[in-house]
Amino acid sequence: MKSSTEDGSWIQEELSQANFSDVRLNNRFSILSEQLASQPSLPINQASLDWAASKAAYRFFENEKVTPEAIIAPHIKSTESRLQKGQKIIVVQDTTTLDFSKHWATLNLGPIAESRSGAELHGLFMHTTMAMSEKGLPLGLLDNNIWARKPQKVKGHSHTKIPLEEKESFKWFKGLRASGFLAKKQEVVMVCDREADIYELFEEAGDLNIDLVVRMNHDRITYTEDHEYLKITDELGLKKYLSTKVVVEVPGSGRRKPRQAELSIRFSPITLSSQPRGIKTSRVKSRYDIELQVVELHELKPPKGEKALVWYLLTSLDVRNRSEALEVMRIYKLRWQIEQYFKCLKTGCKIEDCRLNTANKLMNYISLMAVVAWRLLWMTHLRRVNPNLSCEVALTKNEWKALWLQRHKRQIKSGKLKAKPPKKPPNLGDAIKWIAMQGGFLGRKGDGDPGLITIWRGWIRLEGAAEMYALLKN
């Protein structure tokens, strides 16, 4: 990514190719995106300078020429420019729900789930395809789809007769196809959770020369010359667990505490049967057998009261030894990045608090904030991957100079330092740590790396300080 300019804004550079076929809309988008990116957790009326700016923002999001696709398109182009030729790319897909049930006046939302009391919750779904480096640095979005679910009219076995393109599960194929151009010039591995355990997805990924790592959802029938038809777990059960143990950090959730899990590992080649037990139907008649590998990670001694962690990972990658099996596990663990991304979007940008009164306006707004959320995630992980870079890869000059003044305000007040930032910018590691300390991170020796929330809080404080610094400087 290019260094920031003196008075530049990262989001103006990121979305510079935006085109709504209207010069006024293009100019309004440039202003609006900078306002919302500088105060991402504030509602539109507070992030805007005045009522006129707020009204212009509302009009922008309801304009017929403004669509989620047009908003996200320039970011996708910027993402493509960050994907260096020859670099191994990890692509992660996942879906999240956006709950707007409390906003009863918002029109055209769809059902997303049921509450504990049985009441139907309403909102939107968002399916994101994100590209990362081999080390897990988020490089940007390749595809982003937002929709309101319609009630399912066809259920049961009849649902299988619906064309694939008309099913909600087609979202996985959209993400796969959006990544297809990458496989022509570099190695691509796509990582998905259990919902993507779709036979046709493995077929199409093979045609596009994209490797998959998918958590198993269906214990499918395999074909072996020795045992004819077995299920995946039956065939895997013929293998012994390796004696060596693997320690994995299990992140916390609303239902479990974070912990270290000691896993045993085993793996096996499998051949998915295109026509299980020789049964031919209209759905499977055009399928072909698929050769894959399955890797099992099993927690043999979970803590008391905790459910054992068990992963069955299906992959088209080669798995011939323990080292390659562990590499499959490492790649799958990178899927957690997209969960962090959704956390940025919901907790940091607080998009579920937005009170635009139609689903279409919300989709436009969310598409813009999706870029802002990526930026925070990128900054957090760039510090961990390459902390010695100049902070100007992430901050403008006004931002890092305002940050330097914030960091050294005590020395400045006591007269030990002059209120004049240095000519050379600090490195990225120090700068992001200083931002996090403005958000509550203590920065002690045993505190580790700062997290998303403290960086986010510090970022909001920094943007206000940078704006004031620019005004005083001018």
Tab-separated table of C-alpha atoms in Angstrom:
chain	number	residue	atom	x	y	z
A	1	MET	CA	0.000	0.000	0.000
A	2	LYS	CA	1.205	3.475	-0.856
A	3	SER	CA	2.358	5.887	1.811
A	4	SER	CA	-0.170	8.460	2.952
A	5	THR	CA	0.176	12.023	1.736
A	6	GLU	CA	0.372	15.175	3.875
A	7	ASP	CA	-3.358	15.845	3.986
A	8	GLY	CA	-4.592	12.702	2.290
A	9	SER	CA	-7.207	10.264	3.456
A	10	TRP	CA	-6.719	6.531	3.099
A	11	ILE	CA	-10.350	5.979	2.129
A	12	GLN	CA	-10.204	8.532	-0.680
A	13	GLU	CA	-7.253	6.630	-2.102
A	14	GLU	CA	-8.956	3.274	-1.518
A	15	LEU	CA	-12.210	4.298	-3.255
A	16	SER	CA	-10.765	6.702	-5.833
A	17	GLN	CA	-12.162	4.655	-8.752
A	18	ALA	CA	-15.777	4.919	-7.579
A	19	ASN	CA	-18.148	5.806	-10.408
A	20	PHE	CA	-21.883	6.358	-10.039
A	21	SER	CA	-22.269	7.844	-13.549
A	22	ASP	CA	-22.891	11.229	-11.974
A	23	VAL	CA	-20.167	13.758	-11.094
A	24	ARG	CA	-22.168	15.173	-8.183
A	25	LEU	CA	-22.703	11.714	-6.709
A	26	ASN	CA	-19.005	10.905	-7.101
A	27	ASN	CA	-18.067	14.107	-5.251
A	28	ARG	CA	-20.648	13.490	-2.531
A	29	PHE	CA	-19.359	9.928	-2.066
A	30	SER	CA	-15.803	11.196	-1.619
A	31	ILE	CA	-16.880	13.631	1.120
A	32	LEU	CA	-19.268	11.197	2.784
A	33	SER	CA	-16.805	8.297	2.887
A	34	GLU	CA	-14.178	10.486	4.584
A	35	GLN	CA	-16.670	11.717	7.192
A	36	LEU	CA	-17.902	8.229	8.091
A	37	ALA	CA	-14.410	6.701	8.055
A	38	SER	CA	-13.109	9.327	10.482
A	39	GLN	CA	-15.931	8.683	12.988
A	40	PRO	CA	-16.957	5.081	12.200
A	41	SER	CA	-18.797	4.311	15.439
A	42	LEU	CA	-20.999	7.411	15.287
A	43	PRO	CA	-24.402	7.528	13.562
A	44	ILE	CA	-24.616	9.416	10.285
A	45	ASN	CA	-26.038	12.625	11.776
A	46	GLN	CA	-23.206	12.847	14.351
A	47	ALA	CA	-20.420	11.927	11.921
A	48	SER	CA	-21.640	14.603	9.496
A	49	LEU	CA	-20.554	18.223	9.971
A	50	ASP	CA	-24.083	19.676	10.104
A	51	TRP	CA	-27.693	19.039	9.180
A	52	ALA	CA	-27.068	19.854	5.518
A	53	ALA	CA	-24.294	17.216	5.381
A	54	SER	CA	-26.553	14.702	7.148
A	55	LYS	CA	-29.381	15.316	4.690
A	56	ALA	CA	-26.962	14.936	1.766
A	57	ALA	CA	-25.810	11.598	3.196
A	58	TYR	CA	-29.389	10.315	3.525
A	59	ARG	CA	-30.138	11.372	-0.035
A	60	PHE	CA	-26.992	9.679	-1.297
A	61	PHE	CA	-27.902	6.299	0.219
A	62	GLU	CA	-31.431	6.408	-1.243
A	63	ASN	CA	-30.350	7.474	-4.757
A	64	GLU	CA	-31.269	4.874	-7.393
A	65	LYS	CA	-27.809	5.114	-8.996
A	66	VAL	CA	-26.160	4.120	-5.715
A	67	THR	CA	-25.922	0.347	-5.204
A	68	PRO	CA	-23.895	-1.911	-2.891
A	69	GLU	CA	-22.044	-3.226	-5.949
A	70	ALA	CA	-21.032	0.288	-7.091
A	71	ILE	CA	-19.858	1.218	-3.589
A	72	ILE	CA	-17.715	-1.886	-3.009
A	73	ALA	CA	-16.341	-2.122	-6.603
A	74	PRO	CA	-13.424	0.358	-6.177
A	75	HIS	CA	-12.316	-1.382	-2.979
A	76	ILE	CA	-12.276	-4.731	-4.799
A	77	LYS	CA	-10.057	-3.173	-7.492
A	78	SER	CA	-7.752	-1.832	-4.782
A	79	THR	CA	-7.673	-5.299	-3.228
A	80	GLU	CA	-6.626	-6.831	-6.533
A	81	SER	CA	-3.741	-4.352	-6.756
A	82	ARG	CA	-2.470	-5.549	-3.346
A	83	LEU	CA	-2.354	-9.195	-4.430
A	84	GLN	CA	1.226	-9.582	-5.605
A	85	LYS	CA	1.982	-11.988	-8.410
A	86	GLY	CA	3.460	-15.268	-7.172
A	87	GLN	CA	2.139	-14.725	-3.644
A	88	LYS	CA	0.129	-17.556	-2.065
A	89	ILE	CA	-3.346	-16.212	-1.302
A	90	ILE	CA	-5.737	-17.506	1.341
A	91	VAL	CA	-9.370	-16.665	0.565
A	92	VAL	CA	-11.960	-16.959	3.338
A	93	GLN	CA	-15.740	-16.959	2.926
A	94	ASP	CA	-18.423	-16.708	5.594
A	95	THR	CA	-21.915	-15.378	6.316
A	96	THR	CA	-23.143	-13.213	9.175
A	97	THR	CA	-26.561	-11.946	10.238
A	98	LEU	CA	-27.283	-8.263	10.860
A	99	ASP	CA	-30.066	-7.791	13.392
A	100	PHE	CA	-32.358	-4.772	12.934
A	101	SER	CA	-35.323	-6.211	14.865
A	102	LYS	CA	-35.434	-3.229	17.242
A	103	HIS	CA	-35.909	-0.871	14.292
A	104	TRP	CA	-39.536	-1.805	13.711
A	105	ALA	CA	-40.120	1.001	11.185
A	106	THR	CA	-37.422	-0.228	8.754
A	107	LEU	CA	-38.999	-1.586	5.575
A	108	ASN	CA	-38.175	-4.667	3.451
A	109	LEU	CA	-36.109	-6.575	6.014
A	110	GLY	CA	-36.295	-10.365	6.123
A	111	PRO	CA	-36.349	-13.101	8.796
A	112	ILE	CA	-32.928	-14.024	10.202
A	113	ALA	CA	-33.664	-16.230	13.242
A	114	GLU	CA	-35.925	-16.761	16.241
A	115	SER	CA	-35.348	-15.230	19.650
A	116	ARG	CA	-35.328	-17.359	22.817
A	117	SER	CA	-38.956	-16.441	23.358
A	118	GLY	CA	-39.857	-17.682	19.879
A	119	ALA	CA	-40.323	-14.247	18.306
A	120	GLU	CA	-39.081	-13.846	14.744
A	121	LEU	CA	-36.041	-11.592	14.368
A	122	HIS	CA	-35.639	-9.441	11.277
A	123	GLY	CA	-32.609	-8.071	9.509
A	124	LEU	CA	-30.178	-8.785	6.692
A	125	PHE	CA	-27.609	-11.402	5.734
A	126	MET	CA	-24.114	-10.566	4.531
A	127	HIS	CA	-21.762	-13.012	2.825
A	128	THR	CA	-18.154	-11.861	2.513
A	129	THR	CA	-15.201	-13.207	0.547
A	130	MET	CA	-11.900	-11.850	1.908
A	131	ALA	CA	-8.367	-12.305	0.574
A	132	MET	CA	-5.407	-12.697	2.928
A	133	SER	CA	-1.688	-13.274	2.671
A	134	GLU	CA	-0.282	-16.657	3.639
A	135	LYS	CA	0.435	-15.257	7.119
A	136	GLY	CA	-3.139	-14.026	7.566
A	137	LEU	CA	-2.788	-10.320	6.712
A	138	PRO	CA	-6.223	-9.193	5.427
A	139	LEU	CA	-5.651	-7.697	1.965
A	140	GLY	CA	-9.260	-6.747	1.237
A	141	LEU	CA	-12.608	-8.028	-0.024
A	142	LEU	CA	-13.097	-9.839	-3.329
A	143	ASP	CA	-16.876	-10.087	-3.055
A	144	ASN	CA	-19.601	-8.912	-0.684
A	145	ASN	CA	-23.291	-9.753	-0.938
A	146	ILE	CA	-26.067	-8.366	1.277
A	147	TRP	CA	-29.696	-9.473	1.064
A	148	ALA	CA	-32.983	-9.808	2.895
A	149	ARG	CA	-34.101	-13.424	3.076
A	150	LYS	CA	-37.480	-14.267	1.620
A	151	PRO	CA	-39.667	-16.942	3.242
A	152	GLN	CA	-38.790	-20.374	1.826
A	153	LYS	CA	-41.790	-21.710	-0.096
A	154	VAL	CA	-40.296	-25.015	-1.254
A	155	LYS	CA	-39.008	-27.303	1.497
A	156	GLY	CA	-37.863	-30.874	2.031
A	157	HIS	CA	-36.843	-33.074	-0.891
A	158	SER	CA	-38.461	-30.709	-3.404
A	159	HIS	CA	-35.874	-28.066	-2.478
A	160	THR	CA	-33.171	-30.182	-4.154
A	161	LYS	CA	-34.918	-29.700	-7.515
A	162	ILE	CA	-34.446	-25.918	-7.435
A	163	PRO	CA	-31.615	-24.780	-9.767
A	164	LEU	CA	-28.400	-24.078	-7.870
A	165	GLU	CA	-28.288	-20.450	-9.067
A	166	GLU	CA	-31.649	-19.804	-7.362
A	167	LYS	CA	-30.607	-21.180	-3.960
A	168	GLU	CA	-29.145	-19.103	-1.138
A	169	SER	CA	-26.193	-21.510	-1.032
A	170	PHE	CA	-25.119	-20.134	-4.422
A	171	LYS	CA	-23.347	-17.421	-2.392
A	172	TRP	CA	-20.401	-19.831	-1.982
A	173	PHE	CA	-20.093	-20.190	-5.751
A	174	LYS	CA	-20.185	-16.404	-6.198
A	175	GLY	CA	-17.248	-16.056	-3.821
A	176	LEU	CA	-15.411	-18.896	-5.562
A	177	ARG	CA	-15.912	-17.364	-9.007
A	178	ALA	CA	-14.882	-13.916	-7.759
A	179	SER	CA	-11.546	-15.519	-6.813
A	180	GLY	CA	-11.111	-17.438	-10.061
A	181	PHE	CA	-8.925	-14.815	-11.754
A	182	LEU	CA	-6.297	-15.207	-8.994
A	183	ALA	CA	-5.693	-18.881	-9.751
A	184	LYS	CA	-4.423	-18.002	-13.233
A	185	LYS	CA	-1.269	-16.417	-11.810
A	186	GLN	CA	-0.818	-17.659	-8.235
A	187	GLU	CA	-1.675	-20.389	-5.741
A	188	VAL	CA	-5.081	-19.901	-4.098
A	189	VAL	CA	-6.504	-21.793	-1.117
A	190	MET	CA	-10.116	-21.113	-0.140
A	191	VAL	CA	-11.256	-21.753	3.439
A	192	CYS	CA	-14.904	-22.245	4.406
A	193	ASP	CA	-16.921	-23.550	7.333
A	194	ARG	CA	-19.381	-26.462	7.332
A	195	GLU	CA	-22.112	-24.718	5.343
A	196	ALA	CA	-19.847	-24.852	2.261
A	197	ASP	CA	-19.594	-28.657	2.319
A	198	ILE	CA	-21.280	-28.827	-1.092
A	199	TYR	CA	-20.285	-31.503	-3.615
A	200	GLU	CA	-20.575	-29.181	-6.620
A	201	LEU	CA	-18.362	-26.593	-4.899
A	202	PHE	CA	-15.488	-29.092	-4.788
A	203	GLU	CA	-16.078	-29.881	-8.457
A	204	GLU	CA	-16.032	-26.240	-9.544
A	205	ALA	CA	-13.031	-25.396	-7.359
A	206	GLY	CA	-11.095	-28.157	-9.119
A	207	ASP	CA	-12.098	-26.758	-12.512
A	208	LEU	CA	-10.847	-23.294	-11.451
A	209	ASN	CA	-7.593	-24.719	-10.017
A	210	ILE	CA	-8.454	-23.438	-6.528
A	211	ASP	CA	-7.678	-25.616	-3.505
A	212	LEU	CA	-10.302	-25.924	-0.773
A	213	VAL	CA	-10.148	-26.463	2.983
A	214	VAL	CA	-13.694	-27.022	4.247
A	215	ARG	CA	-14.910	-28.265	7.593
A	216	MET	CA	-16.939	-31.408	6.973
A	217	ASN	CA	-20.701	-31.226	7.431
A	218	HIS	CA	-21.886	-34.335	5.563
A	219	ASP	CA	-20.451	-37.762	6.320
A	220	ARG	CA	-20.555	-38.686	2.649
A	221	ILE	CA	-20.203	-42.052	0.979
A	222	THR	CA	-16.720	-42.817	-0.323
A	223	TYR	CA	-15.629	-45.435	-2.806
A	224	THR	CA	-12.726	-47.795	-2.142
A	225	GLU	CA	-11.709	-50.832	-4.135
A	226	ASP	CA	-11.228	-52.879	-0.961
A	227	HIS	CA	-14.335	-51.944	0.984
A	228	GLU	CA	-16.627	-50.680	-1.764
A	229	TYR	CA	-18.792	-48.023	-0.097
A	230	LEU	CA	-17.894	-46.552	3.307
A	231	LYS	CA	-18.633	-43.261	5.008
A	232	ILE	CA	-15.809	-40.778	5.475
A	233	THR	CA	-15.587	-41.356	9.233
A	234	ASP	CA	-15.592	-45.150	8.697
A	235	GLU	CA	-12.657	-44.932	6.335
A	236	LEU	CA	-10.820	-42.540	8.623
A	237	GLY	CA	-11.453	-44.892	11.545
A	238	LEU	CA	-9.180	-47.444	9.880
A	239	LYS	CA	-6.261	-45.089	10.526
A	240	LYS	CA	-4.467	-44.737	13.855
A	241	TYR	CA	-4.032	-41.457	15.695
A	242	LEU	CA	-0.504	-40.128	15.577
A	243	SER	CA	1.214	-40.340	18.951
A	244	THR	CA	2.345	-36.702	18.851
A	245	LYS	CA	-0.039	-34.097	20.230
A	246	VAL	CA	-0.959	-30.721	18.745
A	247	VAL	CA	-1.736	-27.762	21.013
A	248	VAL	CA	-4.304	-25.318	19.624
A	249	GLU	CA	-5.516	-21.999	21.044
A	250	VAL	CA	-9.323	-22.197	21.159
A	251	PRO	CA	-10.814	-18.685	21.114
A	252	GLY	CA	-13.606	-17.827	23.497
A	253	SER	CA	-17.221	-17.289	22.504
A	254	GLY	CA	-20.477	-16.522	24.255
A	255	ARG	CA	-20.744	-20.176	25.250
A	256	ARG	CA	-17.159	-21.111	26.079
A	257	LYS	CA	-14.043	-19.707	27.682
A	258	PRO	CA	-10.785	-19.446	25.714
A	259	ARG	CA	-8.468	-22.373	26.358
A	260	GLN	CA	-5.638	-24.475	25.002
A	261	ALA	CA	-6.735	-27.782	23.507
A	262	GLU	CA	-4.408	-30.761	23.083
A	263	LEU	CA	-5.411	-32.585	19.905
A	264	SER	CA	-4.542	-35.905	18.351
A	265	ILE	CA	-4.344	-36.002	14.583
A	266	ARG	CA	-4.923	-38.487	11.791
A	267	PHE	CA	-5.549	-38.203	8.073
A	268	SER	CA	-6.485	-40.272	5.038
A	269	PRO	CA	-7.008	-39.950	1.281
A	270	ILE	CA	-10.645	-40.441	0.237
A	271	THR	CA	-12.636	-40.611	-2.967
A	272	LEU	CA	-16.090	-39.054	-2.767
A	273	SER	CA	-18.520	-41.208	-4.681
A	274	SER	CA	-20.394	-39.264	-7.358
A	275	GLN	CA	-23.226	-41.802	-7.330
A	276	PRO	CA	-23.388	-43.336	-3.835
A	277	ARG	CA	-24.180	-47.062	-3.910
A	278	GLY	CA	-24.724	-46.766	-7.665
A	279	ILE	CA	-27.963	-44.805	-7.284
A	280	LYS	CA	-28.470	-42.436	-10.223
A	281	THR	CA	-30.700	-39.367	-9.888
A	282	SER	CA	-31.088	-36.188	-11.916
A	283	ARG	CA	-29.021	-34.401	-9.273
A	284	VAL	CA	-25.977	-36.714	-9.406
A	285	LYS	CA	-25.987	-38.023	-12.976
A	286	SER	CA	-23.491	-35.390	-14.201
A	287	ARG	CA	-21.149	-35.636	-11.182
A	288	TYR	CA	-17.724	-37.222	-11.215
A	289	ASP	CA	-15.795	-38.844	-8.358
A	290	ILE	CA	-13.596	-36.420	-6.396
A	291	GLU	CA	-10.296	-37.338	-4.781
A	292	LEU	CA	-9.676	-35.436	-1.531
A	293	GLN	CA	-7.897	-35.719	1.804
A	294	VAL	CA	-9.583	-35.696	5.193
A	295	VAL	CA	-7.772	-34.497	8.328
A	296	GLU	CA	-9.223	-35.248	11.765
A	297	LEU	CA	-8.238	-33.251	14.840
A	298	HIS	CA	-9.697	-34.713	18.027
A	299	GLU	CA	-9.453	-33.470	21.615
A	300	LEU	CA	-9.187	-36.657	23.655
A	301	LYS	CA	-9.237	-35.055	27.135
A	302	PRO	CA	-11.415	-31.919	27.170
A	303	PRO	CA	-11.796	-29.923	30.405
A	304	LYS	CA	-14.593	-31.027	32.700
A	305	GLY	CA	-17.912	-29.639	31.500
A	306	GLU	CA	-16.526	-28.702	28.071
A	307	LYS	CA	-17.418	-30.448	24.830
A	308	ALA	CA	-14.474	-32.065	23.069
A	309	LEU	CA	-13.142	-30.145	20.087
A	310	VAL	CA	-13.408	-32.258	16.912
A	311	TRP	CA	-12.572	-31.019	13.421
A	312	TYR	CA	-12.956	-33.025	10.236
A	313	LEU	CA	-11.327	-30.999	7.469
A	314	LEU	CA	-11.826	-31.881	3.814
A	315	THR	CA	-9.151	-30.567	1.478
A	316	SER	CA	-7.800	-30.863	-2.042
A	317	LEU	CA	-4.293	-30.065	-0.742
A	318	ASP	CA	-1.716	-32.852	-0.536
A	319	VAL	CA	-1.565	-34.476	2.909
A	320	ARG	CA	1.138	-37.143	2.974
A	321	ASN	CA	2.630	-36.608	6.417
A	322	ARG	CA	2.120	-34.949	9.789
A	323	SER	CA	3.659	-31.673	8.660
A	324	GLU	CA	1.247	-31.279	5.746
A	325	ALA	CA	-1.703	-32.209	7.969
A	326	LEU	CA	-0.694	-29.481	10.433
A	327	GLU	CA	-0.438	-27.011	7.555
A	328	VAL	CA	-4.074	-27.773	6.637
A	329	MET	CA	-5.031	-27.084	10.256
A	330	ARG	CA	-3.070	-23.803	10.247
A	331	ILE	CA	-4.810	-22.649	7.084
A	332	TYR	CA	-8.219	-23.528	8.473
A	333	LYS	CA	-7.503	-21.551	11.647
A	334	LEU	CA	-7.071	-18.441	9.466
A	335	ARG	CA	-10.849	-18.581	8.979
A	336	TRP	CA	-11.058	-16.885	12.387
A	337	GLN	CA	-9.940	-13.668	10.670
A	338	ILE	CA	-13.312	-13.248	9.024
A	339	GLU	CA	-15.036	-13.638	12.407
A	340	GLN	CA	-12.816	-10.790	13.615
A	341	TYR	CA	-13.827	-8.817	10.546
A	342	PHE	CA	-17.519	-9.195	11.372
A	343	LYS	CA	-16.703	-8.088	14.919
A	344	CYS	CA	-15.119	-4.920	13.510
A	345	LEU	CA	-18.227	-4.257	11.482
A	346	LYS	CA	-20.739	-4.830	14.290
A	347	THR	CA	-18.878	-3.725	17.417
A	348	GLY	CA	-16.589	-1.100	15.904
A	349	CYS	CA	-18.795	0.421	13.213
A	350	LYS	CA	-22.004	-0.378	15.145
A	351	ILE	CA	-23.869	-0.896	11.892
A	352	GLU	CA	-26.785	-2.605	13.666
A	353	ASP	CA	-27.528	0.759	15.334
A	354	CYS	CA	-28.052	2.482	11.970
A	355	ARG	CA	-31.619	3.767	11.568
A	356	LEU	CA	-31.942	4.201	7.817
A	357	ASN	CA	-35.561	3.301	7.174
A	358	THR	CA	-35.315	0.838	4.248
A	359	ALA	CA	-33.295	-2.267	3.588
A	360	ASN	CA	-31.844	-0.813	0.359
A	361	LYS	CA	-30.439	2.245	2.152
A	362	LEU	CA	-28.967	-0.003	4.850
A	363	MET	CA	-27.290	-2.200	2.238
A	364	ASN	CA	-25.605	0.850	0.690
A	365	TYR	CA	-24.463	2.122	4.089
A	366	ILE	CA	-23.168	-1.297	5.175
A	367	SER	CA	-21.203	-1.660	1.918
A	368	LEU	CA	-19.286	1.527	2.694
A	369	MET	CA	-18.671	0.602	6.324
A	370	ALA	CA	-17.476	-2.842	5.181
A	371	VAL	CA	-14.409	-1.091	3.746
A	372	VAL	CA	-13.824	0.837	6.987
A	373	ALA	CA	-14.020	-2.391	9.027
A	374	TRP	CA	-11.469	-4.063	6.750
A	375	ARG	CA	-9.073	-1.157	7.306
A	376	LEU	CA	-9.054	-1.616	11.076
A	377	LEU	CA	-8.465	-5.350	10.746
A	378	TRP	CA	-5.649	-4.687	8.255
A	379	MET	CA	-3.949	-2.207	10.583
A	380	THR	CA	-4.153	-4.599	13.531
A	381	HIS	CA	-2.540	-7.489	11.684
A	382	LEU	CA	-0.045	-5.458	9.671
A	383	ARG	CA	1.536	-4.451	12.972
A	384	ARG	CA	1.956	-8.103	13.881
A	385	VAL	CA	3.279	-9.151	10.465
A	386	ASN	CA	5.696	-6.249	9.849
A	387	PRO	CA	5.954	-3.828	12.808
A	388	ASN	CA	9.117	-2.158	11.485
A	389	LEU	CA	7.414	-0.545	8.507
A	390	SER	CA	7.001	3.211	8.530
A	391	CYS	CA	3.654	4.122	10.079
A	392	GLU	CA	2.926	6.186	6.962
A	393	VAL	CA	1.742	3.025	5.222
A	394	ALA	CA	-1.308	3.292	7.498
A	395	LEU	CA	-1.462	6.889	8.785
A	396	THR	CA	-1.387	10.299	7.155
A	397	LYS	CA	1.244	12.792	8.301
A	398	ASN	CA	-1.398	14.739	10.202
A	399	GLU	CA	-2.502	11.554	11.956
A	400	TRP	CA	0.913	10.335	13.104
A	401	LYS	CA	2.020	13.811	14.169
A	402	ALA	CA	-1.165	14.272	16.205
A	403	LEU	CA	-0.563	10.800	17.650
A	404	TRP	CA	3.009	11.716	18.602
A	405	LEU	CA	1.710	14.805	20.442
A	406	GLN	CA	-0.900	12.676	22.261
A	407	ARG	CA	1.704	10.136	23.280
A	408	HIS	CA	4.185	12.745	24.622
A	409	LYS	CA	1.764	15.276	26.115
A	410	ARG	CA	3.094	14.792	29.670
A	411	GLN	CA	6.690	15.539	28.643
A	412	ILE	CA	5.448	18.508	26.602
A	413	LYS	CA	3.457	19.901	29.550
A	414	SER	CA	6.411	19.490	31.905
A	415	GLY	CA	8.719	21.267	29.458
A	416	LYS	CA	10.918	18.230	28.789
A	417	LEU	CA	9.888	18.157	25.107
A	418	LYS	CA	8.854	20.804	22.612
A	419	ALA	CA	5.438	20.466	21.019
A	420	LYS	CA	7.023	19.739	17.669
A	421	PRO	CA	6.760	16.242	16.121
A	422	PRO	CA	9.942	14.728	14.643
A	423	LYS	CA	10.603	14.725	10.905
A	424	LYS	CA	10.949	10.952	10.783
A	425	PRO	CA	7.720	9.019	11.425
A	426	PRO	CA	7.692	6.265	14.069
A	427	ASN	CA	7.490	2.646	12.985
A	428	LEU	CA	4.122	0.959	12.597
A	429	GLY	CA	4.517	-1.221	15.696
A	430	ASP	CA	4.967	1.764	17.991
A	431	ALA	CA	2.271	3.834	16.289
A	432	ILE	CA	-0.448	1.166	16.558
A	433	LYS	CA	0.540	0.503	20.177
A	434	TRP	CA	0.197	4.238	20.933
A	435	ILE	CA	-3.231	4.272	19.278
A	436	ALA	CA	-4.323	1.289	21.400
A	437	MET	CA	-3.044	3.013	24.564
A	438	GLN	CA	-5.375	5.923	23.762
A	439	GLY	CA	-8.151	3.316	23.771
A	440	GLY	CA	-7.277	1.749	27.129
A	441	PHE	CA	-4.456	-0.672	26.302
A	442	LEU	CA	-1.886	-0.539	29.127
A	443	GLY	CA	1.103	-1.720	27.117
A	444	ARG	CA	2.822	-3.597	29.944
A	445	LYS	CA	5.396	-6.302	29.213
A	446	GLY	CA	2.966	-9.162	29.758
A	447	ASP	CA	0.005	-7.595	27.958
A	448	GLY	CA	0.851	-9.005	24.519
A	449	ASP	CA	-0.478	-7.417	21.340
A	450	PRO	CA	-3.303	-4.862	21.534
A	451	GLY	CA	-6.722	-6.088	20.413
A	452	LEU	CA	-9.285	-4.755	17.995
A	453	ILE	CA	-11.431	-2.943	20.534
A	454	THR	CA	-8.645	-0.883	22.140
A	455	ILE	CA	-7.241	0.012	18.714
A	456	TRP	CA	-10.711	1.019	17.572
A	457	ARG	CA	-11.306	3.268	20.587
A	458	GLY	CA	-7.887	4.862	20.173
A	459	TRP	CA	-8.468	5.355	16.445
A	460	ILE	CA	-11.630	7.352	17.123
A	461	ARG	CA	-9.763	9.621	19.546
A	462	LEU	CA	-6.911	10.006	17.079
A	463	GLU	CA	-9.161	11.121	14.222
A	464	GLY	CA	-10.523	13.982	16.320
A	465	ALA	CA	-7.003	15.006	17.353
A	466	ALA	CA	-5.717	14.799	13.757
A	467	GLU	CA	-8.518	17.039	12.528
A	468	MET	CA	-7.714	19.628	15.204
A	469	TYR	CA	-3.985	19.373	14.429
A	470	ALA	CA	-4.652	20.051	10.738
A	471	LEU	CA	-6.768	23.122	11.571
A	472	LEU	CA	-4.160	24.571	13.944
A	473	LYS	CA	-1.316	23.851	11.535
A	474	ASN	CA	-3.077	25.684	8.722
